């Protein structure tokens, strides 16, 4: 059967044999060993970009997915249509009354149009449009066969992959995460002829480097994964992950415990092996004297091993490693790995013993040789500032003498571990080692604990000790204000000094601990510690710092599920005290689900709307004549005597709330919850304003022509606003949004 | 296999693959990359393949001969392939087989490791090669040298021959390695490690070293002005070594550190630029070379 002439049959029909059926596509980019992050990211992009590319190319495709191993990125499409969809283009020509004569025959105008469009006059279609009837030339450009479309599409997909770090190799100009060495492109049983990075696509792939060094020839796209399996490659990362975690558990069980499966290390390991095989090894018991964190870091960070612990959570002198390959020679591999770990642990032991020759406190002076951040001086200066800031915090929070002394000591020692050998070797142990050495030096437990926790929060882990929380916040406040005063700001995605992360840490800790602390005061103290004198620079740094903190608080509250308008209403009333602002947001968000909320909102909204900007006035009781005036006045006076309402309005009273309710370990730990209750109670009382305010606006003309009457009425409304406004600027609440959702 | 057998096997292997067997550079350098056979030859379009042993000085890593793994002076076996061939990794893996390492009995990994030398303005992407958990080689595709983007990319393979010999001989202390039949690495080198550690950490005279740095830097600049790139480069290497000594001696503060590295990098960049200019004036001689087909 001759090939169909274009246009004589609809796309994809009237063909015979397998080629008119949808076919499976495999496109594999074979590379040298990819960095794990590039392998994960490459597969993600390959899939996402392929979905868009197939769509744009009008090539129907179903079951699009992508996989990666250390040596390949693979796109698999279960069903690719045999042909691209036809492109139908309708071009409008002359109006029908011009195109056809009274006899219904095409006029010269119609013939000319058809000729210009390259279609037969008889094929012109008459269609209705809003402007009347017109003729249309409808041209159908038949879709190309899938193989031809893919020949152009697949190289573009490969080119479109973007890696954070790309490289060139040889004499080529292509940039990719690592050199591209082969391409496999199969549509059904046929090779899709294409080229990328100077490599022509074929049906060859490669298996495991060592277990199957020779090429694998894949006869059909359907046989791809199986061919890889025969070449000792598991294509699907999730299958490798399952094998790794199950294998690690088994190997650790044989060693008498269970593996510590650090999630990041598991992710990384998945992309380091094509054919995972877990095995356990051992190290000498004597190394168990080293701190647990050191052992885990040596195993995970340097050797990519999983540590093993027993049922009681104690480390065992064992590790689990994942080999890339099968079981052949496994005892030799185990021995080699044990031998390397022994040398590593001997190094760590050497560093640890060297470090222990000198007390931590004696290292503080060496910090003068260590730069903190280029424009912000040395770590010695940083430690001195932290000590000063510790004293400011003592004053601001009214810390007991013992806690204050411990905090000052912890601040002084906080950075000393940066000049220890262990931390130079394992920078991620900063803080942790300082805590360990401080304890061994006989420093008080709270001091050691605070040093240890100063870099928290990391991920979800917050400082557990009050002193650790203080030090963590002081450290970040110092960084933030120092950088802002030096004119360094975070912009867009650029935040090289980690200022946003610092602000986020401050918010998380301050809210968690419930401190009654005006951040502006602490920020100001930080500028004093830097001896920033220029008032403009001070003002700018303070403003930027407070904005950043408020922005991070806003993000945190919204992430907690509070609607953005609730958060904005609360923040408009100030967020200097981060814990207090959090309590107001939580209270208001819960209160919005109650029917009384509309009462409070209406009272505030109507009163605030009519008040001229900046209005202040005294209520003169004797001038209140109308019953509606008197009723509202009575309600206002009654509410003003309520303690909860007074508390809500007075920052000083708020600050104290919750004090004493917390434990000695966390003096203000219960403060946020107590404040939420207090604000909720206040809001409940304030709902009583609804009815009298409503009546007031119905019965009384606020803008009375008599200036004295008018001023008195405005003063009354101002009192209404003044009771609510310290909680939130309710005019920012969007009614109808964030409204009570049933049963939530 | 003795330590020297490892070196000899690598020499034979790479000689058979078209490499010039270069000799160690006769100045103190921190790595084989600083040998002109790598640093300068990887610049420009000329093809080049070379292999050589390079004694590498890292004064700060000296441990008085007491640490089983750290040395103030050790050896690198350096291979440079320009342009990087498509089978660079396979060539490397094959070389391990000539060291009688049966890879089916072991676990070979290429672990991402991007390399940067800030005193040379050099960077590349590649891997640390691990064998049964032991790092035995650095494998790098150079992208920049002397701050200049490389139009032709070289593959650099840097073996740690001590590590490999330890692996083969199953010795967990480098000083126990059998260098040649009947004599160990320690018997040959330990005194040197002890004395050089003492020199680097205790005896080196800081004012003298500072004076040397300044003098070498001036001399490098003067020679560059006279377009004598190879003598100038020698003086950059001397600066770099003096810097390493000052660093080991604990005499370099952080701000000064950045400044000294920046001065060294600026000189390296001028050397790279001048080398390119000189080779171009000479008509890129190795582009026509018959004796050295890649």
Coordinates of N, CA and C in Angstrom, one line a residue, chain B residues 19-177:
Chain B
X19 N 50.8 9.6 26.4 CA 51.2 10.7 27.3 C 52.7 10.9 27.2
X20 N 53.1 12.2 27.2 CA 54.4 12.5 27.5 C 54.7 12.2 29.0
X21 N 55.7 11.4 29.3 CA 56.0 11.2 30.7 C 56.9 12.4 31.1
X22 N 56.2 13.4 31.7 CA 57.0 14.5 32.2 C 57.7 14.2 33.5
X23 N 58.4 15.1 34.1 CA 59.1 14.8 35.3 C 58.6 15.8 36.3
X24 N 58.8 15.5 37.6 CA 58.3 16.4 38.7 C 58.9 17.8 38.5
X25 N 58.1 18.8 38.8 CA 58.6 20.2 38.7 C 59.6 20.4 39.8
X26 N 60.7 21.1 39.5 CA 61.7 21.2 40.5 C 61.6 22.5 41.4
X27 N 60.4 22.8 41.7 CA 60.1 23.8 42.8 C 59.1 23.2 43.7
X28 N 59.0 23.9 44.9 CA 58.0 23.4 45.9 C 56.6 23.8 45.3
X29 N 55.7 22.9 45.2 CA 54.3 23.2 44.8 C 53.4 22.4 45.7
X30 N 52.1 22.9 45.7 CA 51.1 22.3 46.6 C 50.4 21.1 45.9
X31 N 50.5 21.1 44.6 CA 49.7 20.1 43.8 C 50.3 20.0 42.4
X32 N 50.0 18.8 41.8 CA 50.5 18.6 40.4 C 49.9 19.6 39.4
X33 N 48.7 20.2 39.8 CA 48.1 21.2 38.9 C 48.9 22.4 38.7
X34 N 49.9 22.7 39.7 CA 50.7 23.9 39.6 C 51.9 23.7 38.7
X35 N 52.2 22.5 38.3 CA 53.3 22.2 37.4 C 52.9 22.9 36.1
X36 N 53.9 23.6 35.4 CA 53.5 24.2 34.2 C 52.9 23.3 33.1
X37 N 53.3 22.0 33.3 CA 52.7 21.0 32.3 C 51.2 20.9 32.4
X38 N 50.7 21.3 33.6 CA 49.2 21.3 33.7 C 48.7 22.8 33.6
X39 N 49.2 23.6 34.5 CA 48.6 25.0 34.6 C 48.7 25.7 33.3
X40 N 49.9 25.7 32.7 CA 50.1 26.5 31.5 C 49.6 25.7 30.2
X41 N 49.9 24.4 30.2 CA 49.6 23.7 29.0 C 48.1 23.5 28.7
X42 N 47.3 23.6 29.8 CA 45.8 23.5 29.6 C 45.2 24.7 29.1
X43 N 46.0 25.8 29.0 CA 45.5 27.0 28.4 C 45.5 26.9 26.8
X44 N 44.6 27.6 26.2 CA 44.7 27.7 24.7 C 44.3 26.4 24.0
X45 N 44.5 26.4 22.7 CA 43.9 25.4 21.8 C 44.8 24.2 21.6
X46 N 46.1 24.2 22.1 CA 47.0 23.2 21.7 C 46.7 21.9 22.4
X47 N 46.7 20.7 21.7 CA 46.5 19.4 22.4 C 47.7 19.1 23.2
X48 N 47.4 18.2 24.2 CA 48.5 17.9 25.2 C 48.1 16.7 26.0
X49 N 49.0 15.8 26.1 CA 48.8 14.7 27.1 C 50.1 14.4 27.8
X50 N 50.0 14.5 29.1 CA 51.2 14.3 29.9 C 50.8 13.5 31.2
X51 N 51.8 12.9 31.8 CA 51.7 12.2 33.1 C 53.0 12.3 33.8
X52 N 52.9 12.5 35.1 CA 54.1 12.6 35.9 C 53.8 12.5 37.4
X53 N 54.8 12.1 38.1 CA 54.7 12.2 39.6 C 55.0 13.6 40.0
X54 N 54.3 14.1 41.0 CA 54.6 15.4 41.5 C 54.6 15.4 43.1
X55 N 55.8 15.6 43.7 CA 55.8 15.7 45.1 C 55.0 17.0 45.5
X56 N 54.2 16.9 46.4 CA 53.3 18.0 46.8 C 53.5 18.4 48.2
X57 N 53.7 19.7 48.4 CA 54.0 20.2 49.7 C 52.8 20.9 50.3
X58 N 52.4 20.4 51.5 CA 51.3 21.0 52.2 C 51.7 21.2 53.6
X59 N 52.5 22.3 53.9 CA 53.1 22.4 55.2 C 52.1 22.3 56.4
X60 N 50.9 22.8 56.2 CA 49.9 22.8 57.3 C 49.4 21.4 57.6
X61 N 49.6 20.5 56.6 CA 49.2 19.1 56.9 C 50.3 18.2 57.5
X62 N 51.4 18.8 57.8 CA 52.5 18.1 58.5 C 52.1 17.6 59.8
X63 N 52.5 16.4 60.3 CA 52.1 15.9 61.6 C 53.3 15.3 62.3
X64 N 54.4 15.8 62.0 CA 55.6 15.3 62.7 C 55.8 13.8 62.5
X65 N 55.3 13.3 61.5 CA 55.5 11.9 61.2 C 54.7 11.0 62.1
X66 N 53.7 11.6 62.8 CA 53.0 10.8 63.8 C 51.6 10.3 63.3
X67 N 51.0 11.1 62.4 CA 49.7 10.7 61.9 C 49.8 9.7 60.8
X68 N 48.9 8.6 60.9 CA 49.1 7.5 59.9 C 48.6 7.9 58.5
X69 N 48.0 9.1 58.3 CA 47.4 9.5 57.0 C 47.9 10.8 56.5
X70 N 48.3 11.7 57.4 CA 48.6 13.1 56.9 C 50.0 13.3 56.8
X71 N 50.4 14.0 55.7 CA 51.8 14.2 55.4 C 51.9 15.7 55.0
X72 N 53.0 16.2 55.4 CA 53.3 17.6 54.9 C 53.9 17.6 53.5
X73 N 54.4 16.4 53.1 CA 54.8 16.3 51.7 C 54.4 14.9 51.2
X74 N 53.7 14.8 50.2 CA 53.3 13.5 49.7 C 53.4 13.5 48.1
X75 N 52.9 12.5 47.5 CA 53.1 12.4 46.1 C 51.7 12.4 45.4
X76 N 51.7 13.0 44.2 CA 50.5 12.9 43.4 C 51.0 12.3 42.1
X77 N 50.1 11.4 41.5 CA 50.4 11.0 40.2 C 49.4 11.7 39.3
X78 N 49.9 12.5 38.4 CA 49.1 13.5 37.7 C 49.0 13.1 36.2
X79 N 47.8 13.1 35.7 CA 47.6 12.9 34.3 C 46.8 14.0 33.7
X80 N 47.2 14.6 32.6 CA 46.4 15.6 32.0 C 46.1 15.2 30.6
X81 N 44.8 15.2 30.2 CA 44.4 14.8 28.8 C 43.7 16.0 28.2
X82 N 44.3 16.5 27.1 CA 43.7 17.7 26.5 C 43.6 17.5 25.0
X83 N 42.4 17.6 24.4 CA 41.1 17.8 25.0 C 40.7 16.5 25.7
X84 N 39.8 16.6 26.7 CA 39.4 15.5 27.4 C 38.7 14.5 26.4
X85 N 39.2 13.2 26.4 CA 38.6 12.3 25.4 C 37.3 11.8 25.9
X86 N 36.5 11.2 25.0 CA 35.2 10.7 25.4 C 35.3 9.5 26.4
X87 N 36.4 8.8 26.3 CA 36.6 7.6 27.2 C 37.5 7.9 28.3
X88 N 37.5 9.2 28.8 CA 38.5 9.5 29.9 C 38.2 8.6 31.1
X89 N 36.9 8.4 31.5 CA 36.7 7.6 32.6 C 37.1 6.2 32.4
X90 N 36.8 5.7 31.2 CA 37.2 4.3 30.9 C 38.7 4.1 31.0
X91 N 39.4 5.1 30.5 CA 40.9 5.0 30.5 C 41.3 4.9 32.0
X92 N 40.7 5.7 32.8 CA 41.0 5.7 34.2 C 40.7 4.4 34.9
X93 N 39.5 3.9 34.6 CA 39.1 2.6 35.2 C 40.1 1.5 34.8
X94 N 40.4 1.5 33.5 CA 41.4 0.5 32.9 C 42.7 0.6 33.7
X95 N 43.1 1.8 34.0 CA 44.4 1.9 34.7 C 44.4 1.3 36.1
X96 N 43.2 1.2 36.7 CA 43.1 0.5 38.0 C 43.3 -1.0 37.8
X97 N 42.8 -1.4 36.7 CA 43.0 -2.9 36.4 C 44.4 -3.2 36.2
X98 N 45.2 -2.3 35.6 CA 46.6 -2.6 35.5 C 47.3 -2.6 36.9
X99 N 46.7 -1.9 37.8 CA 47.2 -2.0 39.2 C 46.7 -3.3 39.9
X100 N 46.2 -4.2 39.1 CA 45.7 -5.5 39.5 C 44.6 -5.3 40.6
X101 N 43.8 -4.3 40.4 CA 42.6 -4.1 41.3 C 41.4 -4.7 40.5
X102 N 40.9 -5.8 40.9 CA 39.7 -6.4 40.2 C 38.5 -5.7 40.7
X103 N 37.9 -4.9 39.9 CA 36.8 -4.0 40.3 C 35.6 -4.8 40.7
X104 N 35.4 -6.0 40.2 CA 34.2 -6.8 40.6 C 34.3 -7.2 42.1
X105 N 35.5 -7.2 42.6 CA 35.6 -7.5 44.0 C 35.5 -6.3 44.9
X106 N 35.3 -5.1 44.3 CA 35.4 -3.8 45.1 C 34.2 -2.9 44.7
X107 N 34.2 -1.8 45.4 CA 33.1 -0.8 45.2 C 33.7 0.5 44.7
X108 N 33.4 0.8 43.5 CA 34.0 2.0 42.8 C 32.9 3.1 42.7
X109 N 33.2 4.3 43.2 CA 32.2 5.4 43.1 C 32.9 6.6 42.6
X110 N 32.1 7.3 41.8 CA 32.5 8.7 41.4 C 31.6 9.7 42.2
X111 N 32.1 10.3 43.2 CA 31.3 11.2 44.1 C 31.6 12.6 43.7
X112 N 30.5 13.3 43.4 CA 30.6 14.7 43.0 C 31.6 15.5 43.9
X113 N 32.5 16.2 43.2 CA 33.4 17.1 43.9 C 33.9 18.2 42.9
X114 N 33.4 19.4 43.2 CA 33.8 20.5 42.3 C 35.0 21.1 42.9
X115 N 36.0 21.3 42.1 CA 37.3 21.7 42.6 C 37.6 23.2 42.3
X116 N 38.2 23.9 43.2 CA 38.5 25.3 43.0 C 39.8 25.6 43.7
X117 N 40.7 26.3 43.0 CA 41.9 26.8 43.7 C 42.0 28.3 43.6
X118 N 41.8 29.0 44.7 CA 41.6 30.4 44.6 C 42.9 31.2 44.4
X119 N 44.0 30.5 44.7 CA 45.3 31.2 44.5 C 45.6 31.2 43.0
X120 N 45.1 30.2 42.3 CA 45.4 30.0 40.9 C 44.3 30.6 40.0
X121 N 43.1 30.9 40.6 CA 42.0 31.3 39.8 C 41.6 30.1 38.9
X122 N 41.6 28.9 39.4 CA 41.3 27.7 38.7 C 40.1 27.0 39.2
X123 N 39.3 26.4 38.3 CA 38.2 25.7 38.8 C 37.8 24.6 37.8
X124 N 37.1 23.6 38.3 CA 36.6 22.5 37.4 C 35.6 21.7 38.1
X125 N 34.9 20.9 37.4 CA 33.9 20.0 37.9 C 34.3 18.5 37.7
X126 N 34.0 17.7 38.7 CA 34.3 16.3 38.6 C 34.0 15.5 39.8
X127 N 34.9 14.7 40.2 CA 34.6 13.7 41.3 C 35.8 13.5 42.1
X128 N 35.5 13.0 43.3 CA 36.5 12.2 44.1 C 36.1 10.8 43.8
X129 N 37.1 10.0 43.5 CA 36.9 8.6 43.2 C 37.1 7.8 44.5
X130 N 36.1 7.0 44.8 CA 36.2 6.2 46.1 C 36.3 4.8 45.7
X131 N 37.2 4.1 46.4 CA 37.3 2.6 46.2 C 37.1 2.0 47.6
X132 N 36.0 1.3 47.8 CA 35.7 0.7 49.1 C 35.7 1.8 50.2
X133 N 35.2 3.0 49.9 CA 35.1 4.0 50.9 C 36.4 4.9 51.0
X134 N 37.4 4.5 50.3 CA 38.7 5.2 50.4 C 38.8 6.2 49.2
X135 N 39.1 7.4 49.4 CA 39.3 8.3 48.3 C 40.7 8.1 47.7
X136 N 40.7 7.7 46.4 CA 42.0 7.3 45.8 C 42.4 8.3 44.7
X137 N 41.4 9.1 44.2 CA 41.7 9.9 43.0 C 40.8 11.1 43.0
X138 N 41.3 12.2 42.4 CA 40.5 13.4 42.0 C 40.4 13.4 40.5
X139 N 39.2 13.5 40.0 CA 39.0 13.5 38.6 C 38.3 14.8 38.2
X140 N 38.9 15.6 37.4 CA 38.4 17.0 37.2 C 38.4 17.4 35.7
X141 N 37.3 18.0 35.3 CA 37.3 18.6 34.0 C 37.5 20.1 34.2
X142 N 38.7 20.6 33.8 CA 39.0 22.0 34.1 C 38.0 22.9 33.3
X143 N 37.5 23.9 33.9 CA 36.7 24.9 33.2 C 37.4 26.3 33.1
X144 N 38.2 26.6 34.1 CA 38.9 27.9 34.2 C 40.3 27.7 34.7
X145 N 41.2 28.5 34.2 CA 42.6 28.4 34.6 C 43.1 29.8 34.6
X146 N 43.7 30.3 35.7 CA 44.2 31.7 35.8 C 43.0 32.6 35.5
X147 N 41.8 32.3 35.9 CA 40.7 33.2 35.7 C 40.2 33.2 34.3
X148 N 40.8 32.4 33.4 CA 40.4 32.4 32.0 C 39.5 31.2 31.6
X149 N 38.4 31.4 31.0 CA 37.6 30.2 30.5 C 38.4 29.4 29.5
X150 N 38.3 28.1 29.6 CA 39.1 27.3 28.7 C 38.3 26.9 27.5
X151 N 38.7 27.2 26.3 CA 38.0 26.8 25.1 C 38.1 25.3 24.9
X152 N 39.2 24.7 25.2 CA 39.3 23.3 25.1 C 39.5 22.8 26.5
X153 N 38.6 21.8 26.9 CA 38.6 21.4 28.3 C 39.5 20.2 28.4
X154 N 40.3 20.2 29.5 CA 41.2 19.1 29.8 C 40.6 18.3 30.9
X155 N 40.9 17.0 30.9 CA 40.6 16.1 32.0 C 41.9 16.0 32.8
X156 N 41.8 16.2 34.1 CA 42.9 16.0 35.0 C 42.6 14.8 36.0
X157 N 43.5 13.9 36.0 CA 43.3 12.7 36.9 C 44.5 12.8 37.8
X158 N 44.2 12.9 39.1 CA 45.2 13.0 40.1 C 45.1 11.8 41.1
X159 N 46.0 10.9 40.9 CA 45.9 9.7 41.8 C 46.7 10.0 43.1
X160 N 46.2 9.4 44.2 CA 46.9 9.5 45.4 C 47.7 8.1 45.5
X161 N 49.0 8.1 45.1 CA 49.6 6.8 45.0 C 49.8 6.1 46.4
X162 N 50.0 7.0 47.4 CA 50.1 6.4 48.8 C 48.8 5.7 49.1
X163 N 47.7 6.4 48.9 CA 46.4 5.8 49.2 C 46.2 4.4 48.4
X164 N 46.6 4.5 47.2 CA 46.4 3.3 46.4 C 47.3 2.1 46.8
X165 N 48.5 2.5 47.1 CA 49.4 1.4 47.6 C 49.0 0.9 49.0
X166 N 48.5 1.8 49.8 CA 48.0 1.4 51.1 C 46.8 0.4 50.9
X167 N 46.0 0.8 49.9 CA 44.8 -0.1 49.6 C 45.3 -1.5 49.2
X168 N 46.3 -1.5 48.3 CA 46.7 -2.7 47.7 C 47.5 -3.5 48.7
X169 N 48.3 -2.9 49.5 CA 49.1 -3.6 50.5 C 48.4 -3.8 51.8
X170 N 47.2 -3.3 51.9 CA 46.4 -3.4 53.2 C 47.2 -2.9 54.4
X171 N 47.7 -1.7 54.2 CA 48.5 -1.0 55.3 C 47.6 0.2 55.8
X172 N 47.3 0.3 57.1 CA 46.5 1.4 57.5 C 47.4 2.5 58.0
X173 N 48.7 2.4 57.9 CA 49.6 3.5 58.2 C 50.6 3.7 57.0
X174 N 50.6 4.9 56.6 CA 51.3 5.2 55.3 C 52.8 4.9 55.5
X175 N 53.3 5.1 56.8 CA 54.7 4.8 57.0 C 55.1 3.4 56.9
X176 N 54.1 2.5 57.0 CA 54.4 1.0 56.9 C 54.4 0.5 55.4
X177 N 54.0 1.4 54.5 CA 54.0 1.0 53.1 C 55.4 0.5 52.7

